[in-house]
Amino acid sequence: MDNKPKELRLILLLFGGTGDLAKRKLYPSLFNLFKKGYLQEHFAVIGTARKDLDDDKFQELVRESIANNGDEGQVKSFAAHFHYTHHDVTDLKDYSKLKDLLNKYNEEYDAQGNRIFYMSVAPRFFGQIAEAIKSEGLMSDDGYNRLMVEKPFGTSYETAEKLQKQLESGFSDNQIFRIDHYLGKEMVQNIPAIRFGNPLIDATWNKDYIKNIQVTLAEKLGVEERAGYYNTAGALLDMIQNHTFQIVGWLAMEKPASFSDKDIRAAKNAAFSKLKIYDEEGVKNNFVRGQYGKGREVWQKAYTEEPDVPSDSKNDTYVAGRLQFDTDRWQGVPFYVRTGKRLSEKQTRVDIVYKKSAFDFGEFNQDKLEEPVLSILIDPVGRIEFSLNGKDVTTEFQTRSDLLSWQVSDKDKELTPDPYERMFHDAMNGDGSNFADWTGVSISWKFVDQIAKTWDEDKAPLETYESATMGPVAADRLLAETGDRWIYRG
Ligand code: NDP
Ligand code: BG6
């Protein structure tokens, strides 16, 4: 079979071409696609922002952002595909020159009318840009038109729905690629492989065998310099509504009819539509919020002492909760989720806790059987662990828990594309499997809105936790109520 990469043809119109994300993530990812041969002669990037730059200066900025990733010749020939125009996204008149440039470069690079519009600007601009793309005739008639949208997608169901309507004015849902970089992570994409690629796991992926599922997105870092944004979002909006939900989607979904993006989305949505949305009482009983206090080290300041954080802030830097799906597959199986800043370790992982065997091995094995656990470690190391019961080396017959473990090798790591590289590649191929779709996003907002409302009205306690621990004890109590415990303890 011919494994040569298929060259992709397109013009990428990038709003926010001078921004932090573009420099740190987007240009290096595009460069990787260039080095691998997916992008060759027939692509161009038009970068826009308000700053006054010409093509030379813009290409210099691009070269600087990828300088350490390739040899000088490659860097230079890649950067030559980049063009710049000064543009203010709020000024409708300013869009006609973008139309002319798109047409010009489409001819010059023979891009066959394929266009990707990437919005790497502040979220408040997303809606008006999408509307202007349509109204000012920026879309091509003879190739594809796709829109890549950065996060966050709204700040509530109401604002997300308004944004969705604006995007829909020009783009259908299969043309909209809502970015959630967690969906681009290798080990997140490994979840369906592990689940559907192994009949023994697939067949037991249900309430008859699984006791509970745990999703942990723990961060060691604190708020850093992002208080302006983070103090209005909190962990609930920053990590639960999007990344955590997207991981839960892969875990809770039904088996898709095929591995196409359409069927994957349909299967995830079937599960999301059965998520129990809590009322105020439900929020109080099923969710815990926390905020980090001081740690033992001098530099581990309390959240309210961090730069630009108001000293009376009640923002959540930690969230733990229980999700429940009213489906035949998951009836009675809690999905526990948690995320927090300034925890003891950076660790993103999924733990599938299986039910304990009821088999009686006799008097010497009383209470020795454990719940088997399948763990999928996503970041910073990729690993699959399976702890299961085996025989202990004793004279009497006793069991013990043994751990099987496989870790992503350094070689595999080297070959693993960065999430942004993968998301670009998928969007260029029109594959929406690893992007958030509107049905799922809308349900996650409806769910999260209820929690935010209860917390905003101060109807649930704000727990504090010591920095560099695994969060408030209330989160342990949440699981203990139903006879469960967090598998990962930091
Ligand atoms: P920056 O503030 O670094 O960049 C914003 C870009 O938008 C700049 O190029 C800026 O250039 C341009 N811009 C601002 N106002 C206008 C305007 N009126 N018209 C045209 N261009 C404008 O933001 P980031 O790069 O950090 O973030 C971009 C998007 O990516 C946001 O939606 C963010 O939420 C998302 N994101 C960012 C991440 C990151 O790590 N940075 C991570 C995940 C998501 P100029 O001022 O010259 O106009
Ligand atoms: C971002 C959040 O979306 O994800 C950050 O805004 C968070 O607050 C980051 O730190 C975590 O991403 P990763 O890939 O480092 O786990």
mmCIF file of N, CA, C and O in Angstrom, residues 13 25 69 103 115 138 190 231 289 338 351 383 412 466:
data_model
loop_
_atom_site.group_PDB
_atom_site.id
_atom_site.type_symbol
_atom_site.label_atom_id
_atom_site.label_comp_id
_atom_site.label_asym_id
_atom_site.label_seq_id
_atom_site.Cartn_x
_atom_site.Cartn_y
_atom_site.Cartn_z
ATOM 1 N N LEU A 13 -7.478 31.082 6.083
ATOM 2 C CA LEU A 13 -7.596 32.490 6.492
ATOM 3 C C LEU A 13 -7.614 32.519 8.010
ATOM 4 O O LEU A 13 -8.551 31.996 8.640
ATOM 5 N N LYS A 25 1.173 27.481 18.927
ATOM 6 C CA LYS A 25 0.581 26.181 18.559
ATOM 7 C C LYS A 25 0.308 26.027 17.071
ATOM 8 O O LYS A 25 0.588 24.975 16.500
ATOM 9 N N ASN A 69 12.339 23.928 15.031
ATOM 10 C CA ASN A 69 11.684 22.665 14.656
ATOM 11 C C ASN A 69 12.124 22.078 13.324
ATOM 12 O O ASN A 69 11.597 21.060 12.897
ATOM 13 N N ASN A 103 -9.322 35.061 -3.299
ATOM 14 C CA ASN A 103 -9.399 34.708 -4.724
ATOM 15 C C ASN A 103 -8.020 34.726 -5.373
ATOM 16 O O ASN A 103 -7.657 33.834 -6.141
ATOM 17 N N ARG A 115 -11.303 26.312 1.396
ATOM 18 C CA ARG A 115 -11.026 27.383 2.371
ATOM 19 C C ARG A 115 -11.299 26.939 3.804
ATOM 20 O O ARG A 115 -12.350 26.356 4.085
ATOM 21 N N LEU A 138 -17.107 35.737 1.379
ATOM 22 C CA LEU A 138 -15.756 35.175 1.454
ATOM 23 C C LEU A 138 -15.710 33.674 1.140
ATOM 24 O O LEU A 138 -14.638 33.097 0.993
ATOM 25 N N ASN A 190 -7.222 7.023 22.093
ATOM 26 C CA ASN A 190 -7.010 5.602 22.366
ATOM 27 C C ASN A 190 -8.232 4.968 23.047
ATOM 28 O O ASN A 190 -8.410 3.754 23.022
ATOM 29 N N ASN A 231 -10.772 34.076 36.650
ATOM 30 C CA ASN A 231 -11.621 34.430 37.786
ATOM 31 C C ASN A 231 -13.084 34.587 37.378
ATOM 32 O O ASN A 231 -13.972 34.580 38.217
ATOM 33 N N ARG A 289 -17.509 22.193 45.137
ATOM 34 C CA ARG A 289 -16.586 23.197 44.570
ATOM 35 C C ARG A 289 -15.532 23.539 45.613
ATOM 36 O O ARG A 289 -15.789 23.464 46.819
ATOM 37 N N ARG A 338 -13.539 15.130 38.165
ATOM 38 C CA ARG A 338 -12.920 16.148 39.032
ATOM 39 C C ARG A 338 -11.798 16.842 38.264
ATOM 40 O O ARG A 338 -11.133 16.231 37.409
ATOM 41 N N ASP A 351 -10.321 6.214 35.119
ATOM 42 C CA ASP A 351 -10.273 4.936 35.845
ATOM 43 C C ASP A 351 -11.635 4.253 35.731
ATOM 44 O O ASP A 351 -12.650 4.829 36.133
ATOM 45 N N ARG A 383 -0.349 5.862 29.459
ATOM 46 C CA ARG A 383 -0.154 4.511 29.988
ATOM 47 C C ARG A 383 -1.514 3.818 30.134
ATOM 48 O O ARG A 383 -2.525 4.493 30.364
ATOM 49 N N ASP A 412 7.106 6.105 20.182
ATOM 50 C CA ASP A 412 5.715 6.450 19.877
ATOM 51 C C ASP A 412 5.441 7.915 20.193
ATOM 52 O O ASP A 412 4.714 8.594 19.476
ATOM 53 N N GLU A 466 -5.736 22.683 50.701
ATOM 54 C CA GLU A 466 -4.342 23.091 50.764
ATOM 55 C C GLU A 466 -3.697 22.874 49.394
ATOM 56 O O GLU A 466 -3.927 21.830 48.760
#
